[in-house]
Amino acid sequence: FQPSPEWKYVEPRLWWTEKRISGYCDGFLKINGKWYLLEIKSSNDMSFRYLKRSKEPRAYHARQAQIYMNAPHDLEVKPKFEGAFILYVNKDTGEELDLFIENDPSIIEPLMNQIDEAIDSLELPVIPMRVDDCKTNRSKRAKDCIACSVCFS
């Protein structure tokens, strides 16, 4: 699919140096003169049916899109995003579901504050307090953390 000969697909690189965050979003869309971010996610059938019923994207996908909408990037065009389309694709059936979220930086403000605190604490000789998502060493976030064994010992 290519809407016109000058159209090309690019996954924009987002690099937020101050926050030590980088990533690639799936694209930027310009619709009726307004800019939107595109994120494409796959899910199994059970998860897809849940998303379809709830009509809400997964919270962590919404946060990721909010970060991407508000992060610096290296493209020539510097769009102001109205919101993001999160497109879910059912891996089992190929069915698609698009969900829209408004650009709202206040949603990621607590996360950005936690990132700032974590960066500041790198210079300290003590480990900072755990974040709310890390209640036990079996929490998903704790399992992915390199400091888990130290934090829960």
JSON list of C-alpha atoms in Angstrom, two decimals:
[
{"chain": "A", "resi": 1, "resn": "PHE", "atom": "CA", "xyz": [0.00, 0.00, 0.00]},
{"chain": "A", "resi": 2, "resn": "GLN", "atom": "CA", "xyz": [1.45, 3.35, -1.04]},
{"chain": "A", "resi": 3, "resn": "PRO", "atom": "CA", "xyz": [-0.95, 6.33, -1.22]},
{"chain": "A", "resi": 4, "resn": "SER", "atom": "CA", "xyz": [1.24, 8.31, -3.65]},
{"chain": "A", "resi": 5, "resn": "PRO", "atom": "CA", "xyz": [4.68, 8.02, -5.29]},
{"chain": "A", "resi": 6, "resn": "GLU", "atom": "CA", "xyz": [6.24, 10.54, -2.86]},
{"chain": "A", "resi": 7, "resn": "TRP", "atom": "CA", "xyz": [4.87, 8.69, 0.18]},
{"chain": "A", "resi": 8, "resn": "LYS", "atom": "CA", "xyz": [7.32, 6.62, 2.21]},
{"chain": "A", "resi": 9, "resn": "TYR", "atom": "CA", "xyz": [7.18, 4.64, 5.44]},
{"chain": "A", "resi": 10, "resn": "VAL", "atom": "CA", "xyz": [9.64, 5.60, 8.17]},
{"chain": "A", "resi": 11, "resn": "GLU", "atom": "CA", "xyz": [9.77, 4.53, 11.83]},
{"chain": "A", "resi": 12, "resn": "PRO", "atom": "CA", "xyz": [10.78, 7.80, 13.53]},
{"chain": "A", "resi": 13, "resn": "ARG", "atom": "CA", "xyz": [13.56, 7.50, 16.11]},
{"chain": "A", "resi": 14, "resn": "LEU", "atom": "CA", "xyz": [12.79, 9.24, 19.37]},
{"chain": "A", "resi": 15, "resn": "TRP", "atom": "CA", "xyz": [15.69, 10.11, 21.60]},
{"chain": "A", "resi": 16, "resn": "TRP", "atom": "CA", "xyz": [15.01, 11.89, 24.90]},
{"chain": "A", "resi": 17, "resn": "THR", "atom": "CA", "xyz": [18.57, 12.38, 26.13]},
{"chain": "A", "resi": 18, "resn": "GLU", "atom": "CA", "xyz": [17.69, 14.07, 29.43]},
{"chain": "A", "resi": 19, "resn": "LYS", "atom": "CA", "xyz": [15.39, 11.18, 30.37]},
{"chain": "A", "resi": 20, "resn": "ARG", "atom": "CA", "xyz": [17.68, 8.49, 28.92]},
{"chain": "A", "resi": 21, "resn": "ILE", "atom": "CA", "xyz": [14.83, 7.18, 26.78]},
{"chain": "A", "resi": 22, "resn": "SER", "atom": "CA", "xyz": [15.01, 6.13, 23.16]},
{"chain": "A", "resi": 23, "resn": "GLY", "atom": "CA", "xyz": [12.77, 4.17, 20.87]},
{"chain": "A", "resi": 24, "resn": "TYR", "atom": "CA", "xyz": [11.06, 3.95, 17.52]},
{"chain": "A", "resi": 25, "resn": "CYS", "atom": "CA", "xyz": [7.40, 4.72, 17.07]},
{"chain": "A", "resi": 26, "resn": "ASP", "atom": "CA", "xyz": [5.57, 3.12, 14.19]},
{"chain": "A", "resi": 27, "resn": "GLY", "atom": "CA", "xyz": [4.81, 6.35, 12.40]},
{"chain": "A", "resi": 28, "resn": "PHE", "atom": "CA", "xyz": [3.37, 9.83, 12.22]},
{"chain": "A", "resi": 29, "resn": "LEU", "atom": "CA", "xyz": [0.09, 10.48, 10.42]},
{"chain": "A", "resi": 30, "resn": "LYS", "atom": "CA", "xyz": [-1.11, 13.78, 9.01]},
{"chain": "A", "resi": 31, "resn": "ILE", "atom": "CA", "xyz": [-4.89, 13.79, 8.67]},
{"chain": "A", "resi": 32, "resn": "ASN", "atom": "CA", "xyz": [-6.76, 16.93, 7.60]},
{"chain": "A", "resi": 33, "resn": "GLY", "atom": "CA", "xyz": [-3.74, 19.06, 8.48]},
{"chain": "A", "resi": 34, "resn": "LYS", "atom": "CA", "xyz": [-3.38, 17.62, 12.02]},
{"chain": "A", "resi": 35, "resn": "TRP", "atom": "CA", "xyz": [-0.61, 15.34, 13.27]},
{"chain": "A", "resi": 36, "resn": "TYR", "atom": "CA", "xyz": [-1.12, 12.01, 15.03]},
{"chain": "A", "resi": 37, "resn": "LEU", "atom": "CA", "xyz": [1.22, 9.32, 16.27]},
{"chain": "A", "resi": 38, "resn": "LEU", "atom": "CA", "xyz": [0.77, 5.69, 15.16]},
{"chain": "A", "resi": 39, "resn": "GLU", "atom": "CA", "xyz": [1.60, 2.69, 17.33]},
{"chain": "A", "resi": 40, "resn": "ILE", "atom": "CA", "xyz": [0.93, -0.83, 16.09]},
{"chain": "A", "resi": 41, "resn": "LYS", "atom": "CA", "xyz": [0.60, -3.67, 18.58]},
{"chain": "A", "resi": 42, "resn": "SER", "atom": "CA", "xyz": [-0.20, -7.36, 18.20]},
{"chain": "A", "resi": 43, "resn": "SER", "atom": "CA", "xyz": [-2.16, -9.43, 20.68]},
{"chain": "A", "resi": 44, "resn": "ASN", "atom": "CA", "xyz": [-3.54, -12.91, 21.03]},
{"chain": "A", "resi": 45, "resn": "ASP", "atom": "CA", "xyz": [-7.25, -13.51, 20.56]},
{"chain": "A", "resi": 46, "resn": "MET", "atom": "CA", "xyz": [-8.19, -13.41, 24.26]},
{"chain": "A", "resi": 47, "resn": "SER", "atom": "CA", "xyz": [-6.35, -10.14, 24.86]},
{"chain": "A", "resi": 48, "resn": "PHE", "atom": "CA", "xyz": [-7.79, -8.68, 21.65]},
{"chain": "A", "resi": 49, "resn": "ARG", "atom": "CA", "xyz": [-11.35, -9.51, 22.69]},
{"chain": "A", "resi": 50, "resn": "TYR", "atom": "CA", "xyz": [-10.74, -7.80, 26.05]},
{"chain": "A", "resi": 51, "resn": "LEU", "atom": "CA", "xyz": [-9.45, -4.67, 24.28]},
{"chain": "A", "resi": 52, "resn": "LYS", "atom": "CA", "xyz": [-12.46, -4.71, 21.96]},
{"chain": "A", "resi": 53, "resn": "ARG", "atom": "CA", "xyz": [-14.88, -4.89, 24.90]},
{"chain": "A", "resi": 54, "resn": "SER", "atom": "CA", "xyz": [-13.09, -2.26, 27.00]},
{"chain": "A", "resi": 55, "resn": "LYS", "atom": "CA", "xyz": [-12.55, 0.15, 24.07]},
{"chain": "A", "resi": 56, "resn": "GLU", "atom": "CA", "xyz": [-9.42, 1.33, 25.91]},
{"chain": "A", "resi": 57, "resn": "PRO", "atom": "CA", "xyz": [-5.79, 0.63, 25.02]},
{"chain": "A", "resi": 58, "resn": "ARG", "atom": "CA", "xyz": [-3.56, -1.10, 27.55]},
{"chain": "A", "resi": 59, "resn": "ALA", "atom": "CA", "xyz": [-2.33, 1.52, 30.04]},
{"chain": "A", "resi": 60, "resn": "TYR", "atom": "CA", "xyz": [1.32, 0.80, 29.28]},
{"chain": "A", "resi": 61, "resn": "HIS", "atom": "CA", "xyz": [0.69, 1.23, 25.54]},
{"chain": "A", "resi": 62, "resn": "ALA", "atom": "CA", "xyz": [-1.05, 4.55, 26.20]},
{"chain": "A", "resi": 63, "resn": "ARG", "atom": "CA", "xyz": [1.91, 5.70, 28.35]},
{"chain": "A", "resi": 64, "resn": "GLN", "atom": "CA", "xyz": [4.35, 4.65, 25.63]},
{"chain": "A", "resi": 65, "resn": "ALA", "atom": "CA", "xyz": [2.40, 6.66, 23.04]},
{"chain": "A", "resi": 66, "resn": "GLN", "atom": "CA", "xyz": [2.28, 9.68, 25.40]},
{"chain": "A", "resi": 67, "resn": "ILE", "atom": "CA", "xyz": [6.06, 9.50, 25.82]},
{"chain": "A", "resi": 68, "resn": "TYR", "atom": "CA", "xyz": [6.55, 9.29, 22.06]},
{"chain": "A", "resi": 69, "resn": "MET", "atom": "CA", "xyz": [4.18, 12.22, 21.44]},
{"chain": "A", "resi": 70, "resn": "ASN", "atom": "CA", "xyz": [6.08, 14.42, 23.88]},
{"chain": "A", "resi": 71, "resn": "ALA", "atom": "CA", "xyz": [9.66, 13.25, 23.25]},
{"chain": "A", "resi": 72, "resn": "PRO", "atom": "CA", "xyz": [12.15, 15.08, 21.06]},
{"chain": "A", "resi": 73, "resn": "HIS", "atom": "CA", "xyz": [12.98, 13.50, 17.70]},
{"chain": "A", "resi": 74, "resn": "ASP", "atom": "CA", "xyz": [15.44, 14.08, 14.87]},
{"chain": "A", "resi": 75, "resn": "LEU", "atom": "CA", "xyz": [13.00, 14.59, 12.00]},
{"chain": "A", "resi": 76, "resn": "GLU", "atom": "CA", "xyz": [12.94, 17.78, 9.95]},
{"chain": "A", "resi": 77, "resn": "VAL", "atom": "CA", "xyz": [9.20, 18.16, 10.57]},
{"chain": "A", "resi": 78, "resn": "LYS", "atom": "CA", "xyz": [8.38, 19.00, 14.21]},
{"chain": "A", "resi": 79, "resn": "PRO", "atom": "CA", "xyz": [4.68, 18.16, 14.52]},
{"chain": "A", "resi": 80, "resn": "LYS", "atom": "CA", "xyz": [2.48, 19.05, 17.47]},
{"chain": "A", "resi": 81, "resn": "PHE", "atom": "CA", "xyz": [0.52, 15.86, 18.04]},
{"chain": "A", "resi": 82, "resn": "GLU", "atom": "CA", "xyz": [-3.22, 15.99, 18.64]},
{"chain": "A", "resi": 83, "resn": "GLY", "atom": "CA", "xyz": [-3.23, 12.38, 19.81]},
{"chain": "A", "resi": 84, "resn": "ALA", "atom": "CA", "xyz": [-2.26, 8.84, 18.94]},
{"chain": "A", "resi": 85, "resn": "PHE", "atom": "CA", "xyz": [-3.88, 5.93, 17.16]},
{"chain": "A", "resi": 86, "resn": "ILE", "atom": "CA", "xyz": [-2.97, 2.61, 18.73]},
{"chain": "A", "resi": 87, "resn": "LEU", "atom": "CA", "xyz": [-3.72, -0.11, 16.20]},
{"chain": "A", "resi": 88, "resn": "TYR", "atom": "CA", "xyz": [-4.12, -3.60, 17.65]},
{"chain": "A", "resi": 89, "resn": "VAL", "atom": "CA", "xyz": [-3.83, -6.60, 15.34]},
{"chain": "A", "resi": 90, "resn": "ASN", "atom": "CA", "xyz": [-5.20, -9.95, 16.47]},
{"chain": "A", "resi": 91, "resn": "LYS", "atom": "CA", "xyz": [-2.37, -12.43, 15.81]},
{"chain": "A", "resi": 92, "resn": "ASP", "atom": "CA", "xyz": [-4.82, -15.31, 15.61]},
{"chain": "A", "resi": 93, "resn": "THR", "atom": "CA", "xyz": [-7.40, -13.85, 13.21]},
{"chain": "A", "resi": 94, "resn": "GLY", "atom": "CA", "xyz": [-5.83, -10.77, 11.60]},
{"chain": "A", "resi": 95, "resn": "GLU", "atom": "CA", "xyz": [-8.69, -8.59, 12.87]},
{"chain": "A", "resi": 96, "resn": "GLU", "atom": "CA", "xyz": [-7.76, -4.97, 13.56]},
{"chain": "A", "resi": 97, "resn": "LEU", "atom": "CA", "xyz": [-8.89, -2.51, 16.22]},
{"chain": "A", "resi": 98, "resn": "ASP", "atom": "CA", "xyz": [-7.81, 1.11, 16.35]},
{"chain": "A", "resi": 99, "resn": "LEU", "atom": "CA", "xyz": [-8.11, 3.08, 19.58]},
{"chain": "A", "resi": 100, "resn": "PHE", "atom": "CA", "xyz": [-7.50, 6.81, 19.88]},
{"chain": "A", "resi": 101, "resn": "ILE", "atom": "CA", "xyz": [-5.97, 8.71, 22.81]},
{"chain": "A", "resi": 102, "resn": "GLU", "atom": "CA", "xyz": [-5.63, 12.48, 23.19]},
{"chain": "A", "resi": 103, "resn": "ASN", "atom": "CA", "xyz": [-2.18, 13.97, 23.72]},
{"chain": "A", "resi": 104, "resn": "ASP", "atom": "CA", "xyz": [-2.10, 14.63, 27.46]},
{"chain": "A", "resi": 105, "resn": "PRO", "atom": "CA", "xyz": [1.39, 15.11, 28.96]},
{"chain": "A", "resi": 106, "resn": "SER", "atom": "CA", "xyz": [-0.06, 15.06, 32.50]},
{"chain": "A", "resi": 107, "resn": "ILE", "atom": "CA", "xyz": [-0.59, 11.28, 32.10]},
{"chain": "A", "resi": 108, "resn": "ILE", "atom": "CA", "xyz": [3.16, 10.66, 31.98]},
{"chain": "A", "resi": 109, "resn": "GLU", "atom": "CA", "xyz": [4.17, 13.37, 34.44]},
{"chain": "A", "resi": 110, "resn": "PRO", "atom": "CA", "xyz": [4.41, 10.93, 37.41]},
{"chain": "A", "resi": 111, "resn": "LEU", "atom": "CA", "xyz": [6.50, 8.56, 35.28]},
{"chain": "A", "resi": 112, "resn": "MET", "atom": "CA", "xyz": [8.79, 11.38, 34.16]},
{"chain": "A", "resi": 113, "resn": "ASN", "atom": "CA", "xyz": [9.22, 12.41, 37.81]},
{"chain": "A", "resi": 114, "resn": "GLN", "atom": "CA", "xyz": [10.19, 8.82, 38.69]},
{"chain": "A", "resi": 115, "resn": "ILE", "atom": "CA", "xyz": [12.71, 8.81, 35.86]},
{"chain": "A", "resi": 116, "resn": "ASP", "atom": "CA", "xyz": [14.20, 12.10, 37.08]},
{"chain": "A", "resi": 117, "resn": "GLU", "atom": "CA", "xyz": [14.42, 10.68, 40.61]},
{"chain": "A", "resi": 118, "resn": "ALA", "atom": "CA", "xyz": [16.10, 7.50, 39.33]},
{"chain": "A", "resi": 119, "resn": "ILE", "atom": "CA", "xyz": [18.64, 9.50, 37.31]},
{"chain": "A", "resi": 120, "resn": "ASP", "atom": "CA", "xyz": [19.38, 11.78, 40.28]},
{"chain": "A", "resi": 121, "resn": "SER", "atom": "CA", "xyz": [19.79, 8.75, 42.57]},
{"chain": "A", "resi": 122, "resn": "LEU", "atom": "CA", "xyz": [22.53, 7.28, 40.38]},
{"chain": "A", "resi": 123, "resn": "GLU", "atom": "CA", "xyz": [24.94, 9.67, 42.09]},
{"chain": "A", "resi": 124, "resn": "LEU", "atom": "CA", "xyz": [23.85, 8.62, 45.60]},
{"chain": "A", "resi": 125, "resn": "PRO", "atom": "CA", "xyz": [25.51, 5.85, 47.64]},
{"chain": "A", "resi": 126, "resn": "VAL", "atom": "CA", "xyz": [22.12, 4.31, 48.58]},
{"chain": "A", "resi": 127, "resn": "ILE", "atom": "CA", "xyz": [19.36, 2.60, 46.62]},
{"chain": "A", "resi": 128, "resn": "PRO", "atom": "CA", "xyz": [16.22, 4.78, 46.34]},
{"chain": "A", "resi": 129, "resn": "MET", "atom": "CA", "xyz": [12.80, 3.66, 47.59]},
{"chain": "A", "resi": 130, "resn": "ARG", "atom": "CA", "xyz": [10.97, 1.17, 45.38]},
{"chain": "A", "resi": 131, "resn": "VAL", "atom": "CA", "xyz": [8.32, 2.41, 42.99]},
{"chain": "A", "resi": 132, "resn": "ASP", "atom": "CA", "xyz": [4.69, 1.35, 43.56]},
{"chain": "A", "resi": 133, "resn": "ASP", "atom": "CA", "xyz": [4.85, -1.25, 40.76]},
{"chain": "A", "resi": 134, "resn": "CYS", "atom": "CA", "xyz": [7.52, -3.21, 42.67]},
{"chain": "A", "resi": 135, "resn": "LYS", "atom": "CA", "xyz": [5.63, -4.65, 45.62]},
{"chain": "A", "resi": 136, "resn": "THR", "atom": "CA", "xyz": [7.43, -8.02, 45.58]},
{"chain": "A", "resi": 137, "resn": "ASN", "atom": "CA", "xyz": [10.33, -9.60, 43.74]},
{"chain": "A", "resi": 138, "resn": "ARG", "atom": "CA", "xyz": [7.70, -11.44, 41.65]},
{"chain": "A", "resi": 139, "resn": "SER", "atom": "CA", "xyz": [6.21, -8.22, 40.24]},
{"chain": "A", "resi": 140, "resn": "LYS", "atom": "CA", "xyz": [6.67, -7.94, 36.48]},
{"chain": "A", "resi": 141, "resn": "ARG", "atom": "CA", "xyz": [8.62, -4.72, 36.85]},
{"chain": "A", "resi": 142, "resn": "ALA", "atom": "CA", "xyz": [10.84, -6.20, 39.55]},
{"chain": "A", "resi": 143, "resn": "LYS", "atom": "CA", "xyz": [11.60, -9.29, 37.44]},
{"chain": "A", "resi": 144, "resn": "ASP", "atom": "CA", "xyz": [12.85, -7.02, 34.64]},
{"chain": "A", "resi": 145, "resn": "CYS", "atom": "CA", "xyz": [15.01, -4.89, 36.98]},
{"chain": "A", "resi": 146, "resn": "ILE", "atom": "CA", "xyz": [18.74, -5.49, 37.26]},
{"chain": "A", "resi": 147, "resn": "ALA", "atom": "CA", "xyz": [18.66, -4.28, 40.90]},
{"chain": "A", "resi": 148, "resn": "CYS", "atom": "CA", "xyz": [15.91, -6.74, 41.95]},
{"chain": "A", "resi": 149, "resn": "SER", "atom": "CA", "xyz": [18.15, -9.10, 43.92]},
{"chain": "A", "resi": 150, "resn": "VAL", "atom": "CA", "xyz": [19.72, -6.20, 45.84]},
{"chain": "A", "resi": 151, "resn": "CYS", "atom": "CA", "xyz": [16.42, -4.40, 46.37]},
{"chain": "A", "resi": 152, "resn": "PHE", "atom": "CA", "xyz": [14.62, -7.42, 47.84]},
{"chain": "A", "resi": 153, "resn": "SER", "atom": "CA", "xyz": [17.49, -8.98, 49.83]}
]
